[in-house]
Amino acid sequence: MKLKFLATAAMTLMLASGAAYAQTSTTAAPAASDPAAADKMKPLEDPTMMKSFYSDDAMTTMRSDDEIKAAWAAMSADNQKMMKDECGKTDSTKFAEFCGKIKGM
């Protein structure tokens, strides 16, 4: 009888604790392939908007000033405004060089 009770208690404990580990995060990161999620992404963190300003996939090396001006001119006025607004709000050093270059455009 004790063995049945212990086995039942162990099974109950295992099932109850397993549910606590099932979900590790309450917020999901937006998927780049999901258009609705990409719309919610901040412009400076959106790889599709930023890739034309960088020469590498890791987006650590800026293109030349002429290439940056050309990429900026190719963007819509709405996207330009969003990026400038976001540069005005961010205090991240990650985007300092980029924001410094587009400030005068």
PDB file of C-alpha atoms in Angstrom:
ATOM      1  CA  MET A   1       0.000   0.000   0.000  1.00  0.00           C
ATOM      2  CA  LYS A   2       2.849   2.377   0.861  1.00  0.00           C
ATOM      3  CA  LEU A   3       4.448   1.655  -2.487  1.00  0.00           C
ATOM      4  CA  LYS A   4       1.251   2.622  -4.387  1.00  0.00           C
ATOM      5  CA  PHE A   5       0.954   5.815  -2.358  1.00  0.00           C
ATOM      6  CA  LEU A   6       4.599   6.772  -2.992  1.00  0.00           C
ATOM      7  CA  ALA A   7       4.298   5.989  -6.705  1.00  0.00           C
ATOM      8  CA  THR A   8       1.130   8.090  -6.985  1.00  0.00           C
ATOM      9  CA  ALA A   9       2.701  10.972  -5.055  1.00  0.00           C
ATOM     10  CA  ALA A  10       5.840  10.853  -7.219  1.00  0.00           C
ATOM     11  CA  MET A  11       3.786  10.826 -10.423  1.00  0.00           C
ATOM     12  CA  THR A  12       1.645  13.755  -9.227  1.00  0.00           C
ATOM     13  CA  LEU A  13       4.738  15.740  -8.273  1.00  0.00           C
ATOM     14  CA  MET A  14       6.384  15.025 -11.610  1.00  0.00           C
ATOM     15  CA  LEU A  15       3.338  16.104 -13.613  1.00  0.00           C
ATOM     16  CA  ALA A  16       2.822  19.256 -11.564  1.00  0.00           C
ATOM     17  CA  SER A  17       6.464  20.356 -11.817  1.00  0.00           C
ATOM     18  CA  GLY A  18       6.656  19.551 -15.535  1.00  0.00           C
ATOM     19  CA  ALA A  19       3.962  22.104 -16.304  1.00  0.00           C
ATOM     20  CA  ALA A  20       6.032  24.827 -14.638  1.00  0.00           C
ATOM     21  CA  TYR A  21       8.896  24.220 -17.075  1.00  0.00           C
ATOM     22  CA  ALA A  22       6.757  24.030 -20.189  1.00  0.00           C
ATOM     23  CA  GLN A  23       6.791  27.760 -20.828  1.00  0.00           C
ATOM     24  CA  THR A  24      10.070  29.593 -20.423  1.00  0.00           C
ATOM     25  CA  SER A  25       8.977  32.992 -21.695  1.00  0.00           C
ATOM     26  CA  THR A  26       5.760  34.970 -21.741  1.00  0.00           C
ATOM     27  CA  THR A  27       6.709  37.110 -24.726  1.00  0.00           C
ATOM     28  CA  ALA A  28       7.583  35.830 -28.134  1.00  0.00           C
ATOM     29  CA  ALA A  29      10.256  37.466 -30.252  1.00  0.00           C
ATOM     30  CA  PRO A  30       8.832  38.684 -33.546  1.00  0.00           C
ATOM     31  CA  ALA A  31       9.690  36.452 -36.451  1.00  0.00           C
ATOM     32  CA  ALA A  32      11.280  38.241 -39.375  1.00  0.00           C
ATOM     33  CA  SER A  33       9.196  36.215 -41.835  1.00  0.00           C
ATOM     34  CA  ASP A  34       5.926  37.284 -40.188  1.00  0.00           C
ATOM     35  CA  PRO A  35       4.865  40.596 -41.820  1.00  0.00           C
ATOM     36  CA  ALA A  36       2.665  41.606 -38.870  1.00  0.00           C
ATOM     37  CA  ALA A  37       5.529  41.050 -36.424  1.00  0.00           C
ATOM     38  CA  ALA A  38       7.999  42.887 -38.659  1.00  0.00           C
ATOM     39  CA  ASP A  39       5.717  45.939 -38.651  1.00  0.00           C
ATOM     40  CA  LYS A  40       5.985  46.062 -34.855  1.00  0.00           C
ATOM     41  CA  MET A  41       9.782  45.820 -34.919  1.00  0.00           C
ATOM     42  CA  LYS A  42      11.674  49.049 -34.298  1.00  0.00           C
ATOM     43  CA  PRO A  43      13.248  50.347 -37.510  1.00  0.00           C
ATOM     44  CA  LEU A  44      16.799  50.301 -36.134  1.00  0.00           C
ATOM     45  CA  GLU A  45      16.418  46.632 -35.174  1.00  0.00           C
ATOM     46  CA  ASP A  46      14.796  45.573 -38.448  1.00  0.00           C
ATOM     47  CA  PRO A  47      17.417  43.794 -40.577  1.00  0.00           C
ATOM     48  CA  THR A  48      15.468  44.394 -43.789  1.00  0.00           C
ATOM     49  CA  MET A  49      15.644  48.154 -43.255  1.00  0.00           C
ATOM     50  CA  MET A  50      19.197  48.272 -41.943  1.00  0.00           C
ATOM     51  CA  LYS A  51      21.054  45.829 -44.220  1.00  0.00           C
ATOM     52  CA  SER A  52      21.563  48.367 -47.012  1.00  0.00           C
ATOM     53  CA  PHE A  53      23.631  50.555 -44.649  1.00  0.00           C
ATOM     54  CA  TYR A  54      26.057  47.806 -43.597  1.00  0.00           C
ATOM     55  CA  SER A  55      28.553  45.784 -45.620  1.00  0.00           C
ATOM     56  CA  ASP A  56      28.424  42.634 -43.469  1.00  0.00           C
ATOM     57  CA  ASP A  57      25.656  40.291 -42.330  1.00  0.00           C
ATOM     58  CA  ALA A  58      26.391  40.975 -38.650  1.00  0.00           C
ATOM     59  CA  MET A  59      25.732  44.683 -39.347  1.00  0.00           C
ATOM     60  CA  THR A  60      28.886  45.880 -37.635  1.00  0.00           C
ATOM     61  CA  THR A  61      30.691  47.541 -40.567  1.00  0.00           C
ATOM     62  CA  MET A  62      29.066  50.612 -42.111  1.00  0.00           C
ATOM     63  CA  ARG A  63      29.207  51.143 -45.865  1.00  0.00           C
ATOM     64  CA  SER A  64      30.897  54.195 -47.371  1.00  0.00           C
ATOM     65  CA  ASP A  65      29.258  57.610 -47.004  1.00  0.00           C
ATOM     66  CA  ASP A  66      28.249  57.624 -50.680  1.00  0.00           C
ATOM     67  CA  GLU A  67      26.612  54.198 -50.376  1.00  0.00           C
ATOM     68  CA  ILE A  68      24.791  55.277 -47.219  1.00  0.00           C
ATOM     69  CA  LYS A  69      23.489  58.419 -48.952  1.00  0.00           C
ATOM     70  CA  ALA A  70      22.286  56.336 -51.894  1.00  0.00           C
ATOM     71  CA  ALA A  71      20.552  53.811 -49.625  1.00  0.00           C
ATOM     72  CA  TRP A  72      18.960  56.671 -47.659  1.00  0.00           C
ATOM     73  CA  ALA A  73      17.701  58.333 -50.840  1.00  0.00           C
ATOM     74  CA  ALA A  74      16.190  55.027 -51.992  1.00  0.00           C
ATOM     75  CA  MET A  75      14.074  54.750 -48.819  1.00  0.00           C
ATOM     76  CA  SER A  76      10.540  56.090 -48.582  1.00  0.00           C
ATOM     77  CA  ALA A  77       9.990  59.361 -46.712  1.00  0.00           C
ATOM     78  CA  ASP A  78       7.968  57.483 -44.086  1.00  0.00           C
ATOM     79  CA  ASN A  79      10.812  55.055 -43.404  1.00  0.00           C
ATOM     80  CA  GLN A  80      13.309  57.909 -43.251  1.00  0.00           C
ATOM     81  CA  LYS A  81      11.130  59.696 -40.700  1.00  0.00           C
ATOM     82  CA  MET A  82      10.706  56.519 -38.632  1.00  0.00           C
ATOM     83  CA  MET A  83      14.468  55.984 -38.537  1.00  0.00           C
ATOM     84  CA  LYS A  84      15.224  59.586 -37.602  1.00  0.00           C
ATOM     85  CA  ASP A  85      12.562  59.490 -34.879  1.00  0.00           C
ATOM     86  CA  GLU A  86      13.958  56.232 -33.532  1.00  0.00           C
ATOM     87  CA  CYS A  87      17.507  57.641 -33.556  1.00  0.00           C
ATOM     88  CA  GLY A  88      16.229  60.558 -31.494  1.00  0.00           C
ATOM     89  CA  LYS A  89      14.764  58.180 -28.914  1.00  0.00           C
ATOM     90  CA  THR A  90      17.522  55.570 -28.610  1.00  0.00           C
ATOM     91  CA  ASP A  91      20.422  55.786 -26.212  1.00  0.00           C
ATOM     92  CA  SER A  92      22.011  52.601 -27.511  1.00  0.00           C
ATOM     93  CA  THR A  93      25.653  52.886 -28.497  1.00  0.00           C
ATOM     94  CA  LYS A  94      25.028  50.128 -31.051  1.00  0.00           C
ATOM     95  CA  PHE A  95      23.318  52.632 -33.350  1.00  0.00           C
ATOM     96  CA  ALA A  96      25.395  55.736 -32.502  1.00  0.00           C
ATOM     97  CA  GLU A  97      27.474  55.642 -35.694  1.00  0.00           C
ATOM     98  CA  PHE A  98      24.443  55.022 -37.902  1.00  0.00           C
ATOM     99  CA  CYS A  99      22.336  57.719 -36.240  1.00  0.00           C
ATOM    100  CA  GLY A 100      25.223  60.172 -36.469  1.00  0.00           C
ATOM    101  CA  LYS A 101      25.477  59.603 -40.218  1.00  0.00           C
ATOM    102  CA  ILE A 102      21.768  60.005 -40.990  1.00  0.00           C
ATOM    103  CA  LYS A 103      21.242  63.002 -38.719  1.00  0.00           C
ATOM    104  CA  GLY A 104      22.448  65.412 -41.382  1.00  0.00           C
ATOM    105  CA  MET A 105      20.479  63.861 -44.239  1.00  0.00           C
TER     106      MET A 105
END
